[in-house]
Amino acid sequence: MTRIAVIGLVGRSLFFEVPRFHSGGETIHASGIHEEWGGKGFNQAVAAARQGAQVAFLGAVAAPDVKPLGEFCAKEGIRAALVAKKTPTACAAIMTDGTGETRVTVYPGAELDAEDVDKGFYEKVATADILLLNNEVPETVNLRASEIAVESGVRIVFNPAPARPLADALKDRVALWTPNEFEEAELGDVPGEVVATLGKKGCRIRSTGEVIPAPAVQSVDSTGAGDTFNAVLAVRLAEGECLRDACIAANAAAAQSVAFKYVMPSVPRRPRLRLAK
Ligand code: RIB
C-alpha cells in the first residue's frame, strides 16, 4: 500500500448556490446551501485515501473541532494529526453558479507552525512515498516539511495554490509542481517538473509540452477538482506509474469530480476490482 503524507489547511467549506455572481454592492439570494469539511490539503487527503493509499494528514483546527473532524477522518481511513489551536477553525465561502464557475473566499483561521511538523508528523513525512504540499499553510511549515522529505528521500508534489512568491530553498526541493495556468505564470522557472492543470482541457507536461486531454463532462461544480487531480496524480506516481499515465488517471478523476456538486460527495472512490477466480 502506498503511503501519502499531506500537510494543509482544513476547515469548513460553506457552499452558496447562486444564479450568477454579484456585481458591486449587490445582494443575491442563494437557492441552496451546503456545509462540509474542506481545504485544499484536506480534500487531497480524502481523495488520496479514496484511491486506496495509506494517508496521513497534518492540519490545525480550533480545539472543539478536533473530535468531530477526527471522527470524519477515521471514517475516511485517514491517519489525522490534528493540532488544536486557540484561533477559530478556517472557513471558506464558496459560491457556485451550477456551470462549474466558482468564487472562493478563504479565512485561514487556525494555522500550523513549523514546530507542529516535528512534534507530531516527522515520521509520517520521513516514511511517505510522496509528500503533498500546497500554499494554504505558512511557508515556514512547507520549508520544514520539505527539508525532512529531502533528507529522507521522499518525493514532493507541490500544488502552488493559492499563488504566492516562494523561497528558493523550497523551489530547489520540489520534484513536481501542479499549478493551474495562472499559478504557472506566477511560478516561473523551477528546477522540478511542472504539470499545469488546464481545467476541461486536461493538463500539460512542461518538459515535453504534451497536453494530456481530460474526458469531456458536463461541469456542475469545479470546487476541489484540482485537489482530486493532485491526490490521484500522487497516488499513481507512488504506485510506480509513469507521469503520463498518472496524468491520464488524474484527469479522469478530476473530470468525474466536477460532474457533481460540492467536494466531499464528488471526490471519486477507486473501483475495487474483484479479480475473477
Ligand atoms: O480547492 C478547494 C478548497 O479550497 C475548498 O475546499 C476550500 O476550502 C478552499 O480551501
XYZ file of C-alpha atoms and ligand atoms in Angstrom:
287
model
C 0.000 0.000 0.000
C 1.464 3.397 -0.954
C 1.972 5.986 1.747
C 0.973 9.604 1.110
C 1.632 12.366 3.624
C -0.409 15.544 3.233
C 0.002 18.839 5.060
C -2.550 21.557 4.558
C -5.380 23.745 5.633
C -8.552 22.159 6.942
C -11.756 23.953 7.807
C -15.395 24.399 6.994
C -16.493 24.961 3.420
C -19.810 26.795 3.121
C -21.312 26.473 -0.369
C -23.844 29.030 -1.650
C -25.595 28.092 -4.892
C -26.251 31.339 -6.760
C -27.912 32.066 -10.130
C -24.965 34.343 -11.026
C -22.113 36.137 -9.283
C -22.539 39.511 -7.610
C -21.865 42.925 -9.086
C -20.543 45.543 -6.689
C -22.911 46.272 -3.785
C -25.442 43.665 -4.933
C -27.303 41.204 -2.669
C -28.217 37.872 -4.254
C -30.355 35.119 -2.690
C -28.830 31.639 -2.843
C -31.038 28.752 -3.950
C -29.077 26.250 -1.896
C -26.525 25.984 0.899
C -24.225 23.162 1.979
C -21.525 22.751 4.643
C -18.681 20.221 4.684
C -15.095 19.864 5.836
C -12.699 21.310 3.267
C -9.371 22.883 2.499
C -7.074 22.009 -0.396
C -4.823 19.786 1.676
C -7.737 18.109 3.438
C -9.522 17.481 0.143
C -6.311 15.977 -1.243
C -6.041 13.691 1.794
C -9.628 12.453 1.353
C -9.122 11.925 -2.374
C -5.863 10.020 -1.854
C -7.456 7.787 0.804
C -10.349 7.041 -1.575
C -7.711 5.872 -4.087
C -6.654 3.219 -1.602
C -3.471 4.845 -0.321
C -2.401 4.910 3.328
C -2.835 8.632 4.037
C -1.519 10.739 6.907
C -2.787 14.313 7.209
C -1.465 17.190 9.322
C -3.767 20.153 9.885
C -4.776 22.722 12.523
C -8.266 23.495 13.856
C -9.848 25.167 16.879
C -9.820 22.779 19.853
C -13.587 21.961 19.775
C -13.265 20.754 16.165
C -10.545 18.171 16.830
C -13.042 15.472 17.864
C -15.672 15.819 15.107
C -13.055 16.238 12.392
C -11.078 13.309 13.792
C -14.204 11.143 13.567
C -14.711 12.154 9.935
C -11.065 11.361 9.137
C -11.384 7.964 10.813
C -14.406 7.156 8.633
C -12.340 8.079 5.543
C -9.422 5.947 6.728
C -7.136 8.964 7.143
C -4.480 8.956 9.874
C -5.052 12.527 11.046
C -2.670 14.580 13.183
C -4.935 17.487 14.151
C -3.307 20.304 16.090
C -5.631 22.207 18.462
C -5.218 25.977 18.217
C -6.760 28.895 20.135
C -7.796 30.628 16.882
C -11.035 29.790 15.010
C -11.094 26.941 12.510
C -10.602 28.024 8.895
C -13.667 28.738 6.826
C -14.264 29.128 3.101
C -17.272 30.775 1.469
C -17.726 29.139 -1.920
C -20.240 30.488 -4.418
C -21.156 28.180 -7.280
C -23.377 29.040 -10.249
C -24.124 25.491 -11.415
C -21.933 25.750 -14.517
C -18.661 24.875 -12.804
C -17.671 28.502 -12.193
C -16.884 29.349 -8.557
C -15.849 32.274 -6.375
C -13.983 31.195 -3.240
C -13.004 33.285 -0.199
C -10.927 31.579 2.489
C -10.427 32.692 6.096
C -7.244 30.753 7.012
C -8.073 30.635 10.728
C -6.134 28.185 12.884
C -2.702 27.824 11.280
C 0.060 25.264 11.662
C 3.528 26.237 12.876
C 6.772 24.680 11.639
C 7.164 23.072 15.088
C 3.915 21.145 14.523
C 5.622 19.217 11.721
C 8.358 17.936 14.048
C 6.105 17.430 17.072
C 3.632 15.030 15.521
C 4.341 14.398 11.855
C 8.076 13.888 11.376
C 7.852 10.114 10.924
C 4.826 10.399 8.605
C 6.791 12.660 6.276
C 10.028 10.696 6.540
C 8.361 7.351 5.717
C 5.997 8.560 2.995
C 6.314 7.619 -0.664
C 5.154 11.115 -1.609
C 4.575 14.315 0.391
C 1.765 16.563 -0.881
C 2.104 20.269 -0.066
C 0.317 23.472 -1.085
C 0.250 27.190 -0.294
C -2.670 27.212 2.165
C -0.261 26.878 5.092
C 2.559 29.218 6.204
C 5.726 28.847 4.112
C 7.702 28.027 7.285
C 5.646 24.821 7.542
C 6.374 23.867 3.933
C 10.069 24.688 4.362
C 10.384 22.400 7.410
C 8.312 19.586 5.886
C 10.236 19.718 2.604
C 13.552 19.673 4.494
C 12.525 16.448 6.271
C 11.286 14.971 2.980
C 14.518 15.694 1.111
C 16.646 14.335 3.992
C 14.556 11.138 3.856
C 14.455 10.773 0.077
C 10.716 11.468 -0.133
C 9.370 12.997 -3.339
C 7.385 16.229 -3.012
C 4.384 17.101 -5.165
C 3.584 20.789 -4.631
C 0.329 22.447 -5.624
C 1.295 26.176 -5.590
C -2.261 27.281 -4.814
C -3.072 29.979 -3.993
C -0.191 31.628 -5.890
C 2.413 33.439 -3.779
C 6.178 34.126 -4.042
C 8.182 31.066 -2.943
C 11.573 30.744 -1.220
C 14.368 29.444 -3.467
C 15.097 26.754 -0.865
C 11.592 25.410 -1.376
C 11.806 25.601 -5.160
C 15.010 23.504 -5.107
C 13.348 20.677 -3.120
C 10.203 20.055 -5.156
C 10.184 17.249 -7.745
C 6.801 18.057 -9.281
C 4.695 21.233 -9.363
C 0.989 21.213 -10.226
C -0.114 24.809 -10.821
C -3.146 25.932 -12.764
C -2.388 28.286 -15.680
C -2.436 31.445 -13.541
C -0.265 29.850 -10.860
C 2.129 28.525 -13.532
C 2.746 32.040 -14.813
C 3.428 33.205 -11.234
C 5.699 30.204 -10.573
C 8.092 30.893 -13.474
C 11.155 28.684 -13.994
C 11.697 25.984 -11.370
C 14.156 23.030 -11.206
C 11.438 20.357 -10.981
C 8.877 19.089 -13.481
C 5.653 21.024 -13.942
C 2.245 19.613 -14.777
C -0.069 22.556 -15.392
C -3.775 21.851 -14.944
C -5.919 23.282 -17.738
C -9.434 22.678 -16.445
C -11.619 20.928 -19.009
C -8.650 20.888 -21.436
C -6.772 18.482 -19.153
C -3.150 19.146 -18.222
C 0.210 19.962 -19.833
C 3.599 18.393 -19.031
C 6.139 21.227 -19.202
C 9.222 19.150 -20.106
C 7.595 17.606 -23.179
C 4.955 20.242 -23.941
C 2.425 17.407 -24.293
C -1.182 18.230 -23.423
C -2.982 15.262 -21.880
C -6.706 15.765 -22.622
C -9.408 15.245 -19.996
C -12.655 13.346 -20.620
C -15.464 15.701 -21.689
C -18.056 16.056 -18.927
C -20.893 18.452 -18.069
C -19.347 20.597 -15.339
C -21.609 21.357 -12.364
C -19.134 22.340 -9.611
C -15.360 22.516 -10.142
C -14.579 23.072 -6.452
C -11.931 20.585 -5.384
C -11.208 19.278 -8.881
C -7.593 20.390 -8.569
C -7.337 18.672 -5.206
C -8.648 15.424 -6.684
C -6.200 15.788 -9.569
C -3.259 16.246 -7.186
C -4.232 13.323 -4.999
C -4.713 10.837 -7.842
C -1.516 12.015 -9.547
C 0.457 11.481 -6.309
C -1.026 8.052 -5.606
C -0.422 6.773 -9.127
C 3.156 8.083 -9.153
C 3.722 6.474 -5.757
C 2.453 3.205 -7.258
C 5.159 3.458 -9.918
C 3.138 4.692 -12.893
C 4.889 6.980 -15.358
C 3.984 10.664 -15.292
C 1.898 10.465 -18.451
C -0.233 7.540 -17.196
C -0.619 9.220 -13.801
C -1.850 12.373 -15.573
C -4.424 10.361 -17.529
C -5.792 8.875 -14.291
C -5.735 12.266 -12.526
C -7.586 13.942 -15.398
C -10.280 11.262 -15.339
C -10.791 11.575 -11.585
C -10.911 15.387 -11.689
C -13.398 15.265 -14.575
C -15.600 12.899 -12.589
C -15.478 15.225 -9.577
C -16.772 18.306 -11.443
C -19.895 16.478 -12.559
C -21.322 16.632 -9.031
C -21.982 19.418 -6.516
C -19.654 20.191 -3.604
C -16.401 18.319 -2.852
C -16.911 15.522 -0.336
C -19.791 13.909 -2.248
C -17.949 14.237 -5.567
C -14.415 13.036 -4.801
C -14.274 9.665 -6.593
C -13.525 6.326 -4.990
C -11.257 3.954 -6.897
C -13.226 0.941 -8.062
C -12.188 -2.111 -6.054
C -11.583 -4.684 -8.789
C -12.632 -8.180 -7.766
C -10.458 -10.328 -9.987
C -12.342 -13.276 -11.443
C -11.438 -16.552 -9.732
O -9.699 23.598 -3.566
C -10.964 23.754 -2.944
C -10.780 24.141 -1.500
O -10.144 25.408 -1.438
C -12.136 24.260 -0.789
O -12.408 23.102 -0.027
C -11.955 25.483 0.078
O -11.983 25.105 1.426
C -10.604 26.083 -0.297
O -9.674 25.866 0.751
